[in-house]
């Protein structure tokens, strides 16, 4: 029974880690807290649902392309210019919340249903330590893990990755040595939105996604990211897994109503003990 | 015909911070292969001048020309592509990257072979950077970080390096070594360097010195013609 809750928690954490990674990539690179990321992910999941009749792959590709374009455009035309004009964190909080509300509104206007679930291939069942779980859940977990490693490897071994790290660590010097930081920011935003979209797709396949799910993804994602050390993708992943376990076990032992009480109490506790998060952050909020 | 190529030409440059004038009608020039020293006390406007040339600040009036091309409206990246590289006084490395990664990034726009050669040259100039190649830049001493900053500038393969107060906060012995190295960089690479300094030792390595005070150029002299009293007056007042 307890092992079952543990595996559910790890998988939930794995799926949650996708928007958390998205937040970490955007914040780590641009220093901007983008609160629209969840609603953009959910909007694109609705796009995928709309195009699902043309095939699963087509639907997912449309969602990915849409999230890429949205991420790029809002960063290039809105957030980077605001940042260059000296926009502070309060301004970005308000602006990105407004962008999030625009996408919630657009989801309501453009799509006929307020909630969806996506029928992804179930990929059979897998038995781990005596607990049976669906192959899709395992796939979701390993997908998140692979994304994390892919990001880390490219940061370490490719010029593009190095230019991302350089931009996040010293913007002025990055510009000085010839890194096109405006493109770096736009790419970071696009990758963040695509990760959020991936999280929303798995969420819609394993549970379901509604108009307001984007805000859940955003706020839970941010809290998890801050607990891990915002901008630190290892910290984000670890925190997501821990929080997934906390949610799963607290729901299992105390009942669903206690889930958020336990979760947020632990968040407060962790941040009192370690204000920069479990693994610390190269940037601070 | 003997006149060296003019790399940088700044004329009547005025820069304001709000209502305050930081630079007033400043003229400056640098020929190919020269070290041009910007001497002056703290707050004279040296950093403002270098940051304006690099494109981080915008001028209110005046002209900046690089190899004869007006670059007044060019963004930082375009100026960089034309060969202007600033080595800032502070925050002049990528602290969570190793020394070798810092140098790699410094030459990110070069092709791989050129980068490799330039990094080797930097390691020869600053052997300590070679021994610290795998150390995180932010964990090195102040002097080593300054060397790395100059190394990043050199790897960038710039036509003109704008180095902002490299000796600040360094021990006197370290300053002497740094100036010697800058002198040898000029000999070895033939690079044009504009070097802002509060340290009077700049006149020992510069070909030409511009004295700046309160945002204005007080004098421009070839080093061999320079009257040391003028320098003393610049720093200590008449």
PDB file of C-alpha atoms in Angstrom, chain A residues 155-156 159-163 165-167 169-181 276 281-283, chain B residues 51 56 76-77 80-81 84-88 91-98 101 104-106 108-109 152 156:
ATOM      1  CA  UNK A 155      24.700  23.256 -21.179  1.00  0.00           C
ATOM      2  CA  UNK A 156      28.025  21.602 -20.521  1.00  0.00           C
ATOM      3  CA  UNK A 159      28.355  26.223 -27.587  1.00  0.00           C
ATOM      4  CA  UNK A 160      24.651  27.035 -27.408  1.00  0.00           C
ATOM      5  CA  UNK A 161      24.505  25.562 -23.904  1.00  0.00           C
ATOM      6  CA  UNK A 162      27.592  27.487 -22.825  1.00  0.00           C
ATOM      7  CA  UNK A 163      26.119  30.700 -24.167  1.00  0.00           C
ATOM      8  CA  UNK A 165      24.986  29.573 -18.934  1.00  0.00           C
ATOM      9  CA  UNK A 166      27.125  32.598 -19.705  1.00  0.00           C
ATOM     10  CA  UNK A 167      24.034  34.752 -20.282  1.00  0.00           C
ATOM     11  CA  UNK A 169      25.642  34.322 -15.042  1.00  0.00           C
ATOM     12  CA  UNK A 170      26.744  37.648 -16.471  1.00  0.00           C
ATOM     13  CA  UNK A 171      24.508  39.338 -19.019  1.00  0.00           C
ATOM     14  CA  UNK A 172      26.779  42.318 -19.682  1.00  0.00           C
ATOM     15  CA  UNK A 173      29.856  40.196 -20.293  1.00  0.00           C
ATOM     16  CA  UNK A 174      27.835  37.761 -22.410  1.00  0.00           C
ATOM     17  CA  UNK A 175      26.862  40.673 -24.662  1.00  0.00           C
ATOM     18  CA  UNK A 176      30.452  41.880 -24.678  1.00  0.00           C
ATOM     19  CA  UNK A 177      31.847  38.576 -25.951  1.00  0.00           C
ATOM     20  CA  UNK A 178      29.269  38.501 -28.730  1.00  0.00           C
ATOM     21  CA  UNK A 179      26.442  36.284 -27.483  1.00  0.00           C
ATOM     22  CA  UNK A 180      23.107  37.256 -29.002  1.00  0.00           C
ATOM     23  CA  UNK A 181      21.397  37.442 -25.635  1.00  0.00           C
ATOM     24  CA  UNK A 276      17.743  29.664  -1.219  1.00  0.00           C
ATOM     25  CA  UNK A 281      20.321  28.965  -6.634  1.00  0.00           C
ATOM     26  CA  UNK A 282      22.763  30.926  -8.753  1.00  0.00           C
ATOM     27  CA  UNK A 283      20.184  33.694  -8.735  1.00  0.00           C
TER      28      UNK A 283
ATOM     29  CA  UNK B  51      30.863  51.852 -21.856  1.00  0.00           C
ATOM     30  CA  UNK B  56      26.156  49.992 -23.252  1.00  0.00           C
ATOM     31  CA  UNK B  76      26.529  46.207 -28.439  1.00  0.00           C
ATOM     32  CA  UNK B  77      26.434  43.014 -30.497  1.00  0.00           C
ATOM     33  CA  UNK B  80      31.352  43.453 -30.937  1.00  0.00           C
ATOM     34  CA  UNK B  81      31.185  41.917 -34.400  1.00  0.00           C
ATOM     35  CA  UNK B  84      35.030  46.311 -30.013  1.00  0.00           C
ATOM     36  CA  UNK B  85      35.329  44.370 -26.760  1.00  0.00           C
ATOM     37  CA  UNK B  86      34.975  45.798 -23.258  1.00  0.00           C
ATOM     38  CA  UNK B  87      36.735  44.198 -20.285  1.00  0.00           C
ATOM     39  CA  UNK B  88      34.632  45.553 -17.414  1.00  0.00           C
ATOM     40  CA  UNK B  91      31.746  41.319 -12.737  1.00  0.00           C
ATOM     41  CA  UNK B  92      34.172  40.517 -15.509  1.00  0.00           C
ATOM     42  CA  UNK B  93      33.913  36.719 -15.653  1.00  0.00           C
ATOM     43  CA  UNK B  94      31.321  33.945 -15.543  1.00  0.00           C
ATOM     44  CA  UNK B  95      31.663  32.920 -11.887  1.00  0.00           C
ATOM     45  CA  UNK B  96      30.042  29.467 -12.034  1.00  0.00           C
ATOM     46  CA  UNK B  97      32.012  28.361 -15.080  1.00  0.00           C
ATOM     47  CA  UNK B  98      35.543  27.012 -15.008  1.00  0.00           C
ATOM     48  CA  UNK B 101      34.922  27.411 -20.047  1.00  0.00           C
ATOM     49  CA  UNK B 104      35.851  29.149 -24.509  1.00  0.00           C
ATOM     50  CA  UNK B 105      32.917  31.516 -24.133  1.00  0.00           C
ATOM     51  CA  UNK B 106      35.198  34.528 -24.577  1.00  0.00           C
ATOM     52  CA  UNK B 108      32.452  31.944 -28.808  1.00  0.00           C
ATOM     53  CA  UNK B 109      32.197  33.720 -32.137  1.00  0.00           C
ATOM     54  CA  UNK B 152      38.593  36.605 -22.060  1.00  0.00           C
ATOM     55  CA  UNK B 156      37.600  37.398 -28.136  1.00  0.00           C
TER      56      UNK B 156
END
